Short mmCIF file of C-alpha atoms and ligand atoms in Angstrom, two decimals:
data_model
loop_
_atom_site.label_atom_id
_atom_site.label_comp_id
_atom_site.label_asym_id
_atom_site.label_seq_id
_atom_site.Cartn_x
_atom_site.Cartn_y
_atom_site.Cartn_z
CA UNK A 258 4.21 -17.90 -41.86
CA UNK A 259 1.19 -18.30 -44.06
CA UNK A 260 1.11 -15.95 -47.04
CA UNK A 261 -1.46 -13.25 -46.77
CA UNK A 262 -3.34 -11.55 -49.50
CA UNK A 263 -2.60 -7.83 -49.43
CA UNK A 264 -5.78 -6.38 -48.10
CA UNK A 265 -7.19 -3.06 -47.35
CA UNK A 266 -10.52 -2.55 -45.74
CA UNK A 267 -11.55 0.19 -48.06
CA UNK A 268 -10.03 -1.40 -51.14
CA UNK A 269 -9.39 -5.06 -51.45
CA UNK A 270 -6.41 -5.31 -53.76
CA UNK A 271 -7.60 -8.24 -55.73
CA UNK A 272 -7.28 -6.36 -58.95
CA UNK A 273 -11.02 -6.62 -59.33
CA UNK A 274 -12.58 -3.48 -58.01
CA UNK A 275 -16.01 -5.02 -58.30
CA UNK A 276 -14.89 -7.32 -55.52
CA UNK A 277 -15.15 -4.58 -52.99
CA UNK A 278 -18.47 -4.87 -51.28
CA UNK A 279 -20.38 -1.67 -51.72
CA UNK A 280 -22.02 -1.04 -48.44
CA UNK A 281 -25.32 0.11 -49.81
CA UNK A 282 -25.38 2.08 -46.61
CA UNK A 283 -23.74 5.41 -47.29
CA UNK A 284 -24.71 6.48 -43.82
CA UNK A 285 -21.97 4.13 -42.69
CA UNK A 286 -19.40 6.71 -43.64
CA UNK A 287 -20.35 10.33 -43.36
CA UNK A 288 -20.37 11.82 -46.82
CA UNK A 289 -19.78 15.32 -45.64
CA UNK A 290 -18.20 17.00 -42.70
CA UNK A 291 -15.52 19.44 -41.79
CA UNK A 292 -12.28 18.82 -43.66
CA UNK A 293 -10.17 16.43 -41.68
CA UNK A 294 -13.05 15.48 -39.47
CA UNK A 295 -12.91 11.89 -38.36
CA UNK A 296 -15.67 9.87 -36.89
CA UNK A 297 -15.06 9.28 -33.23
CA UNK A 298 -15.61 5.66 -32.29
CA UNK A 299 -14.87 5.61 -28.61
CA UNK A 300 -11.88 3.36 -29.11
CA UNK A 301 -11.33 -0.36 -29.65
CA UNK A 302 -11.92 -3.13 -27.15
CA UNK A 303 -10.84 -6.75 -27.37
CA UNK A 304 -12.93 -8.73 -24.96
CA UNK A 305 -11.47 -12.22 -24.53
CA UNK A 306 -10.75 -12.55 -28.25
CA UNK A 307 -9.50 -16.00 -29.21
CA UNK A 308 -8.56 -16.99 -32.75
CA UNK A 309 -7.50 -20.46 -33.84
CA UNK A 310 -6.32 -21.85 -37.16
CA UNK A 311 -6.67 -25.57 -37.68
CA UNK A 312 -6.98 -26.16 -33.98
CA UNK A 313 -3.94 -24.04 -33.09
CA UNK A 314 -4.66 -21.00 -30.94
CA UNK A 315 -2.87 -18.00 -32.43
CA UNK A 316 -4.61 -15.41 -30.26
CA UNK A 317 -5.42 -16.47 -26.75
CA UNK A 318 -8.23 -14.66 -24.94
CA UNK A 319 -6.93 -11.18 -25.68
CA UNK A 320 -8.27 -8.46 -23.39
CA UNK A 321 -7.09 -5.05 -24.48
CA UNK A 322 -8.58 -1.57 -24.76
CA UNK A 323 -7.41 1.17 -27.06
CA UNK A 324 -8.77 4.44 -25.74
CA UNK A 325 -10.38 6.97 -28.09
CA UNK A 326 -7.64 8.89 -29.88
CA UNK A 327 -4.91 6.65 -28.52
CA UNK A 328 -2.06 5.09 -30.49
CA UNK A 329 -1.56 1.54 -29.29
CA UNK A 330 1.39 -0.39 -30.66
CA UNK A 331 1.14 -4.17 -30.79
CA UNK A 332 4.76 -5.14 -30.41
CA UNK A 333 6.16 -8.64 -30.49
CA UNK A 334 8.19 -11.14 -32.43
CA UNK A 335 7.05 -12.61 -35.71
CA UNK A 336 4.20 -15.08 -35.29
CA UNK A 337 3.10 -13.77 -31.89
CA UNK A 338 -0.43 -12.97 -33.09
CA UNK A 339 -0.22 -9.23 -33.72
CA UNK A 340 -1.62 -9.23 -37.25
CA UNK A 341 -4.30 -11.70 -36.29
CA UNK A 342 -5.45 -9.28 -33.57
CA UNK A 343 -5.53 -6.44 -36.07
CA UNK A 344 -7.42 -8.50 -38.63
CA UNK A 345 -9.97 -9.41 -35.98
CA UNK A 346 -10.66 -5.68 -35.56
CA UNK A 347 -10.85 -5.20 -39.32
CA UNK A 348 -13.26 -8.10 -39.68
CA UNK A 349 -11.08 -10.36 -41.81
CA UNK A 350 -10.77 -12.91 -39.04
CA UNK A 351 -13.71 -14.30 -37.11
CA UNK A 352 -12.86 -14.98 -33.46
CA UNK A 353 -13.63 -18.45 -32.12
CA UNK A 354 -14.76 -16.68 -28.97
CA UNK A 355 -14.81 -13.21 -27.50
CA UNK A 356 -15.96 -9.89 -28.85
CA UNK A 357 -14.52 -6.89 -30.66
CA UNK A 358 -16.11 -3.56 -29.78
CA UNK A 359 -15.69 -0.18 -31.42
CA UNK A 360 -16.87 2.19 -28.76
CA UNK A 361 -20.03 0.59 -27.43
CA UNK A 362 -20.71 -1.16 -30.72
CA UNK A 363 -20.13 -4.91 -30.84
CA UNK A 364 -18.77 -5.39 -34.36
CA UNK A 365 -17.75 -9.05 -34.01
CA UNK A 366 -20.29 -10.21 -36.57
CA UNK A 367 -20.08 -7.21 -38.91
CA UNK A 368 -18.39 -7.43 -42.32
CA UNK A 369 -15.24 -5.29 -42.78
CA UNK A 370 -16.86 -2.55 -44.85
CA UNK A 371 -19.46 -1.87 -42.15
CA UNK A 372 -16.90 -1.09 -39.48
CA UNK A 373 -15.72 2.38 -40.53
CA UNK A 374 -12.09 1.38 -40.36
CA UNK A 375 -9.08 2.46 -42.40
CA UNK A 376 -6.26 -0.01 -42.84
CA UNK A 377 -2.74 0.22 -44.21
CA UNK A 378 -0.56 -2.82 -44.78
CA UNK A 379 3.11 -3.26 -45.49
CA UNK A 380 2.73 -3.98 -49.21
CA UNK A 381 0.82 -0.76 -50.04
CA UNK A 382 -1.77 -2.80 -51.99
CA UNK A 383 -2.49 -0.03 -54.50
CA UNK A 384 -4.28 -0.74 -57.75
CA UNK A 385 -1.55 -0.46 -60.38
CA UNK A 386 -3.90 0.53 -63.20
CA UNK A 387 -5.53 3.36 -61.25
CA UNK A 388 -4.05 6.81 -60.80
CA UNK A 389 -3.26 8.06 -57.32
CA UNK A 390 -6.51 10.05 -56.99
CA UNK A 391 -8.54 7.08 -58.20
CA UNK A 392 -6.83 4.80 -55.72
CA UNK A 393 -7.66 7.18 -52.91
CA UNK A 394 -11.24 7.60 -54.15
CA UNK A 395 -11.78 3.89 -54.38
CA UNK A 396 -13.19 3.21 -50.94
CA UNK A 397 -15.43 6.25 -51.18
CA UNK A 398 -16.86 5.19 -54.53
CA UNK A 399 -17.49 1.71 -53.16
CA UNK A 400 -19.42 3.41 -50.38
CA UNK A 401 -21.36 5.47 -52.91
CA UNK A 402 -20.22 8.77 -51.52
CA UNK A 403 -21.47 11.55 -53.83
CA UNK A 404 -19.01 12.76 -56.48
CA UNK A 405 -18.40 16.24 -55.11
CA UNK A 406 -17.69 14.85 -51.66
CA UNK A 407 -15.33 12.27 -53.14
CA UNK A 408 -13.34 15.02 -54.86
CA UNK A 409 -13.17 17.02 -51.66
CA UNK A 410 -12.11 14.06 -49.53
CA UNK A 411 -9.51 12.82 -52.00
CA UNK A 412 -7.96 16.29 -52.14
CA UNK A 413 -8.02 16.51 -48.37
CA UNK A 414 -6.43 13.08 -47.86
CA UNK A 415 -3.74 13.71 -50.46
CA UNK A 416 -3.05 17.04 -48.89
CA UNK A 417 -2.65 15.51 -45.44
CA UNK A 418 -0.13 13.03 -46.73
CA UNK A 419 1.76 15.55 -48.85
CA UNK A 420 0.77 13.82 -52.10
CA UNK A 421 -1.41 16.52 -53.62
CA UNK A 422 0.99 17.06 -56.53
CA UNK A 423 0.94 13.38 -57.52
CA UNK A 424 -2.79 12.88 -57.97
CA UNK A 425 -2.52 11.98 -61.66
CA UNK A 426 0.38 9.58 -61.44
CA UNK A 427 0.18 5.81 -61.50
CA UNK A 428 1.66 3.85 -58.57
CA UNK A 429 4.57 2.64 -60.73
CA UNK A 430 5.65 6.28 -61.14
CA UNK A 431 6.06 6.67 -57.37
CA UNK A 432 8.76 5.65 -54.91
CA UNK A 433 7.97 3.14 -52.18
CA UNK A 434 7.58 5.90 -49.61
CA UNK A 435 5.20 7.81 -51.87
CA UNK A 436 3.16 4.68 -52.53
CA UNK A 437 2.81 4.16 -48.81
CA UNK A 438 1.62 7.74 -48.43
CA UNK A 439 -1.05 7.05 -51.02
CA UNK A 440 -2.08 3.94 -49.12
CA UNK A 441 -2.36 6.06 -45.98
CA UNK A 442 -4.33 8.71 -47.87
CA UNK A 443 -6.69 6.01 -49.12
CA UNK A 444 -7.27 4.81 -45.57
CA UNK A 445 -7.85 8.37 -44.32
CA UNK A 446 -10.23 9.29 -47.13
CA UNK A 447 -13.08 7.35 -45.57
CA UNK A 448 -12.55 9.40 -42.40
CA UNK A 449 -12.19 6.38 -40.24
CA UNK A 450 -12.65 6.42 -36.50
CA UNK A 451 -10.11 3.62 -36.29
CA UNK A 452 -6.92 3.30 -38.26
CA UNK A 453 -5.17 -0.05 -38.41
CA UNK A 454 -1.54 -0.01 -39.49
CA UNK A 455 0.18 -3.34 -40.10
CA UNK A 456 3.96 -2.92 -40.29
CA UNK A 457 3.38 0.10 -42.55
CA UNK A 458 7.05 1.05 -42.69
CA UNK A 459 8.69 -2.35 -43.05
CA UNK A 460 9.11 -2.15 -46.80
CA UNK A 461 10.87 1.22 -46.62
CA UNK A 462 14.59 1.82 -46.20
CA UNK A 463 15.89 3.13 -42.89
CA UNK A 464 16.00 6.81 -43.82
CA UNK A 465 12.53 6.87 -45.33
CA UNK A 466 11.24 4.96 -42.35
CA UNK A 467 12.32 7.60 -39.86
CA UNK A 468 10.82 10.34 -42.06
CA UNK A 469 7.54 8.45 -42.29
CA UNK A 470 7.53 7.90 -38.52
CA UNK A 471 7.59 11.66 -38.04
CA UNK A 472 4.82 11.98 -40.65
CA UNK A 473 2.64 9.47 -38.85
CA UNK A 474 3.18 11.32 -35.59
CA UNK A 475 2.09 14.53 -37.30
CA UNK A 476 -0.98 12.85 -38.81
CA UNK A 477 -1.93 11.60 -35.39
CA UNK A 478 -1.72 15.14 -34.02
CA UNK A 479 -3.98 16.31 -36.84
CA UNK A 480 -6.47 13.51 -36.20
CA UNK A 481 -6.70 13.45 -32.42
CA UNK A 482 -9.99 11.51 -32.40
CA UNK A 483 -8.77 8.57 -34.45
CA UNK A 484 -7.78 5.47 -32.47
CA UNK A 485 -4.75 3.81 -34.02
CA UNK A 486 -3.66 0.21 -33.66
CA UNK A 487 -0.13 -0.14 -34.96
CA UNK A 488 1.42 -3.57 -35.50
CA UNK A 489 5.19 -3.70 -35.46
CA UNK A 490 8.10 -5.86 -34.43
CA UNK A 491 10.29 -2.74 -34.29
CA UNK A 492 10.65 -1.30 -30.83
CA UNK A 493 11.87 2.06 -32.11
CA UNK A 494 8.61 2.53 -34.01
CA UNK A 495 6.61 1.50 -30.97
CA UNK A 496 8.55 3.72 -28.58
CA UNK A 497 8.40 6.69 -30.95
CA UNK A 498 4.74 6.60 -31.90
CA UNK A 499 2.73 4.81 -29.28
CA UNK A 500 0.91 6.25 -26.30
CA UNK A 501 0.89 2.68 -24.98
CA UNK A 502 2.49 -0.54 -26.08
CA UNK A 503 0.95 -4.01 -25.84
CA UNK A 504 3.69 -6.63 -25.86
CA UNK A 505 2.65 -9.91 -27.48
CA UNK A 506 4.34 -13.26 -27.33
CA UNK A 507 3.07 -16.62 -28.52
CA UNK A 508 -0.56 -15.65 -28.88
CA UNK A 509 -0.62 -13.89 -25.52
CA UNK A 510 -0.47 -10.38 -24.17
CA UNK A 511 2.60 -10.22 -21.93
CA UNK A 512 2.45 -6.60 -20.81
CA UNK A 513 0.75 -3.33 -21.58
CA UNK A 514 1.75 0.17 -20.55
CA UNK A 515 3.25 3.44 -21.62
CA UNK A 516 6.68 3.16 -23.25
CA UNK A 517 8.19 4.68 -20.10
CA UNK A 518 6.42 2.20 -17.80
CA UNK A 519 7.56 -0.76 -19.87
CA UNK A 520 11.09 0.56 -20.16
CA UNK A 521 11.63 1.63 -16.56
CA UNK A 522 9.51 -0.93 -14.75
CA UNK A 523 8.99 -3.93 -17.03
CA UNK A 524 6.77 -6.63 -15.58
CA UNK A 525 8.78 -9.56 -16.84
CA UNK A 526 12.07 -10.44 -18.50
CA UNK A 527 10.48 -10.91 -21.91
CA UNK A 528 9.13 -7.36 -21.90
CA UNK A 529 12.41 -5.96 -20.57
CA UNK A 530 14.30 -7.52 -23.46
CA UNK A 531 11.76 -6.57 -26.11
CA UNK A 532 11.35 -2.93 -25.11
CA UNK A 533 14.90 -1.61 -25.11
CA UNK A 534 18.07 -3.54 -24.38
CA UNK A 535 18.44 -5.20 -21.03
CA UNK A 536 20.93 -7.11 -18.95
CA UNK A 537 18.96 -9.97 -17.43
CA UNK A 538 20.90 -11.73 -14.74
CA UNK A 539 19.79 -14.74 -12.70
CA UNK A 540 20.18 -13.92 -9.02
CA UNK A 541 19.25 -15.28 -5.62
CA UNK A 542 17.28 -12.93 -3.40
CA UNK A 543 18.74 -12.09 -0.02
CA UNK A 544 17.73 -9.58 2.64
CA UNK A 545 18.07 -6.10 1.09
CA UNK A 546 19.50 -7.33 -2.16
CA UNK A 547 20.56 -10.20 -4.35
CA UNK A 548 23.50 -12.47 -5.01
CA UNK A 549 25.01 -12.78 -8.47
CA UNK A 550 27.69 -15.44 -8.36
CA UNK A 551 29.72 -14.29 -5.35
CA UNK A 552 28.79 -10.62 -5.66
CA UNK A 553 26.39 -9.12 -3.13
CA UNK A 554 24.20 -6.52 -4.76
CA UNK A 555 21.93 -3.93 -3.18
CA UNK A 556 18.56 -3.74 -4.88
CA UNK A 557 14.95 -3.29 -3.91
CA UNK A 558 13.69 -6.85 -3.42
CA UNK A 559 10.07 -5.71 -3.63
CA UNK A 560 9.09 -8.19 -0.99
CA UNK A 561 10.64 -11.24 -2.66
CA UNK A 562 11.52 -13.93 -0.15
CA UNK A 563 15.20 -14.46 0.66
CA UNK A 564 16.46 -17.58 -1.10
CA UNK A 565 14.10 -17.19 -4.06
CA UNK A 566 15.51 -17.04 -7.57
CA UNK A 567 14.84 -13.91 -9.61
CA UNK A 568 16.03 -12.00 -12.64
CA UNK A 569 17.88 -8.75 -12.16
CA UNK A 570 17.28 -6.24 -14.95
CA UNK A 571 19.69 -3.35 -15.57
CA UNK A 572 19.72 -1.27 -18.74
CA UNK A 573 23.16 -1.19 -20.43
CA UNK A 574 23.42 2.62 -20.33
CA UNK A 575 23.01 2.48 -16.54
CA UNK A 576 26.03 0.22 -16.13
CA UNK A 577 29.22 2.21 -15.50
CA UNK A 578 32.83 1.23 -16.02
CA UNK A 579 35.11 1.31 -12.94
CA UNK A 580 34.46 1.18 -9.22
CA UNK A 581 31.13 2.14 -7.73
CA UNK A 582 28.14 0.77 -5.86
CA UNK A 583 27.09 -2.74 -6.82
CA UNK A 584 30.52 -3.55 -8.19
CA UNK A 585 30.91 -6.47 -10.55
CA UNK A 586 34.15 -7.88 -11.91
CA UNK A 587 34.20 -9.17 -15.44
CA UNK A 588 36.33 -10.13 -18.40
CA UNK A 589 35.91 -8.14 -21.60
CA UNK A 590 34.60 -10.34 -24.40
CA UNK A 591 33.91 -7.68 -26.98
CA UNK A 592 34.06 -3.93 -27.32
CA UNK A 593 32.30 -1.98 -30.05
CA UNK A 594 32.83 1.65 -30.95
CA UNK A 595 29.48 3.31 -31.68
CA UNK A 596 30.52 6.91 -32.17
CA UNK A 597 29.36 8.69 -29.03
CA UNK A 598 29.51 5.50 -26.97
CA UNK A 599 31.34 2.25 -26.56
CA UNK A 600 29.32 -0.94 -26.08
CA UNK A 601 31.19 -3.32 -23.85
CA UNK A 602 30.34 -6.99 -23.42
CA UNK A 603 31.83 -8.58 -20.33
CA UNK A 604 31.62 -12.01 -18.82
CA UNK A 605 30.55 -11.67 -15.17
CA UNK A 606 30.33 -14.95 -13.25
CA UNK A 607 29.46 -16.76 -16.48
CA UNK A 608 26.84 -14.21 -17.57
CA UNK A 609 27.05 -11.64 -20.30
CA UNK A 610 26.79 -8.05 -19.11
CA UNK A 611 26.44 -5.16 -21.57
CA UNK A 612 27.55 -1.64 -20.71
CA UNK A 613 27.03 1.42 -22.89
CA UNK A 614 29.55 4.00 -21.76
CA UNK A 615 30.62 7.36 -23.17
CA UNK A 616 33.28 7.00 -25.82
CA UNK A 617 36.49 5.92 -24.15
CA UNK A 618 39.87 7.42 -25.05
CA UNK A 619 41.62 4.29 -23.98
CA UNK A 620 39.14 1.42 -24.18
CA UNK A 621 39.91 -1.90 -22.53
CA UNK A 622 40.88 -4.76 -24.81
CA UNK A 623 39.47 -8.23 -25.28
CA UNK A 624 40.40 -10.38 -22.27
CA UNK A 625 41.03 -7.44 -19.89
CA UNK A 626 39.59 -7.58 -16.38
CA UNK A 627 37.23 -4.68 -15.71
CA UNK A 628 35.09 -3.41 -12.87
CA UNK A 629 31.48 -2.52 -13.65
CA UNK A 630 28.85 -1.01 -11.39
CA UNK A 631 25.29 0.24 -11.25
CA UNK A 632 23.21 2.25 -8.79
CA UNK A 633 20.76 0.23 -6.66
CA UNK A 634 17.86 2.36 -7.94
CA UNK A 635 18.74 1.56 -11.55
CA UNK A 636 18.06 -2.15 -11.22
CA UNK A 637 14.68 -3.88 -11.20
CA UNK A 638 14.10 -7.32 -9.73
CA UNK A 639 11.77 -9.40 -11.92
CA UNK A 640 10.25 -12.85 -11.57
CA UNK A 641 12.76 -15.50 -12.66
CA UNK A 642 12.68 -15.67 -16.44
CA UNK A 643 14.72 -15.10 -19.54
CA UNK A 644 14.58 -12.56 -22.34
CA UNK A 645 13.11 -12.84 -25.80
CA UNK A 646 16.40 -13.95 -27.39
CA UNK A 647 17.13 -16.71 -24.93
CA UNK A 648 13.55 -17.99 -25.02
CA UNK A 649 13.94 -18.76 -28.68
CA UNK A 650 17.22 -20.60 -28.43
P1 LIG B 6 2.50 -11.69 -36.21
O1 LIG B 6 1.66 -10.64 -36.85
O2 LIG B 6 2.76 -11.44 -34.77
O3 LIG B 6 3.75 -11.99 -36.98
P2 LIG B 6 0.34 -13.44 -37.02
O4 LIG B 6 -0.85 -12.94 -36.31
O5 LIG B 6 0.50 -13.09 -38.45
O6 LIG B 6 1.64 -13.05 -36.19
O7 LIG B 6 0.36 -15.02 -36.94
C1 LIG B 6 0.21 -15.73 -35.74
C2 LIG B 6 0.25 -17.20 -36.04
O8 LIG B 6 -0.88 -17.56 -36.82
C3 LIG B 6 1.47 -17.61 -36.84
O9 LIG B 6 1.91 -18.85 -36.36
C4 LIG B 6 0.93 -17.73 -38.24
O10 LIG B 6 1.65 -18.65 -38.99
C5 LIG B 6 -0.51 -18.19 -38.01
N1 LIG B 6 -1.41 -17.76 -39.08
C6 LIG B 6 -1.66 -16.50 -39.45
N2 LIG B 6 -2.57 -16.44 -40.44
C7 LIG B 6 -2.91 -17.73 -40.71
C8 LIG B 6 -3.81 -18.36 -41.62
N3 LIG B 6 -4.57 -17.64 -42.47
N4 LIG B 6 -3.90 -19.72 -41.60
C9 LIG B 6 -3.17 -20.45 -40.74
N5 LIG B 6 -2.30 -19.92 -39.85
C10 LIG B 6 -2.17 -18.58 -39.82
#
């Protein structure tokens, strides 16, 4: 992937503060207001946004709306166009066609600093020579917010991120998690109506990441008017934080819905495999069910024509061990102890089936024959297709 300069809308981390375009239009960002008040924007709308680099389309006619106050996760594999979409909202990327709207305002032609957006990227992008408070104040100074208001807003933003006690430190005197909090405080200080977060937790270790996830959820509760676009390749982050998830793949939007909708009723195999784990089995539709190898399975065919090929999706935790409805016979290929559960991989008619079952006292061994089953209501029949892993093989 092409290297990116660490950027922040309210502070370009070029090391040259003079680089940041002062807006000359302080009215762009309200200089005063109730503490914590954010400017409502009416959400974000991508209207057929296409971006190409050197003739290659990396974002293909994206239509997507983030409602006011909503957290939308852009989830997808590396290179699928997520960051490009986010940078189109920020104003760092000019679409070849289409429009970006913030509320009713078409901002497609506006420079970044005129959009009233806060942005946080993975690499923190703090100025090393500035203290924490100065880093947070940076975007406000660039916008010529009066001194007293700057002080108030910096204190407020540091308070919200739990960094009030660190105002006088330099970034090098902070941990990675603390630096990211400062970056978030800096984005919040301008009281943005839209907050763009680009893999904000990727540089943190697992424990810090889950703490910061909870923090972000809390911030969102405290800033209910701020629309958040959150780029991640991590489904746990998307499922935890997002009101809705937009699944991206190869420059295209593949699905969009609430985490529950995408998990329980995915629209395609790619989405099923990217939002949660999924068994994706190629089947032939028959009246009232489907055929997998020789096994006749009862599932809702949702009107698919008998004889058609389709993909059967069953979540691993909905596959049981032993006899039951929709019985499958398989050979154990691998069994993993995961504390409260065992993950079993079995070969069923040449296909891998995963089952997550409660910890077994006497687990089957590699090579054992086992019976597996799942309830008809727990399976979803999807258009024929493969999951994210297989697509890349
Ligand atoms: P993601 O955020 O999903 O990982 P990106 O939006 O960063 O994906 O990138 C999408 C595609 O665009 C990738 O193939 C990437 O290499 C390419 N790309 C991104 N930025 C540039 C750039 N400045 N110049 C050329 N190609 C780019």
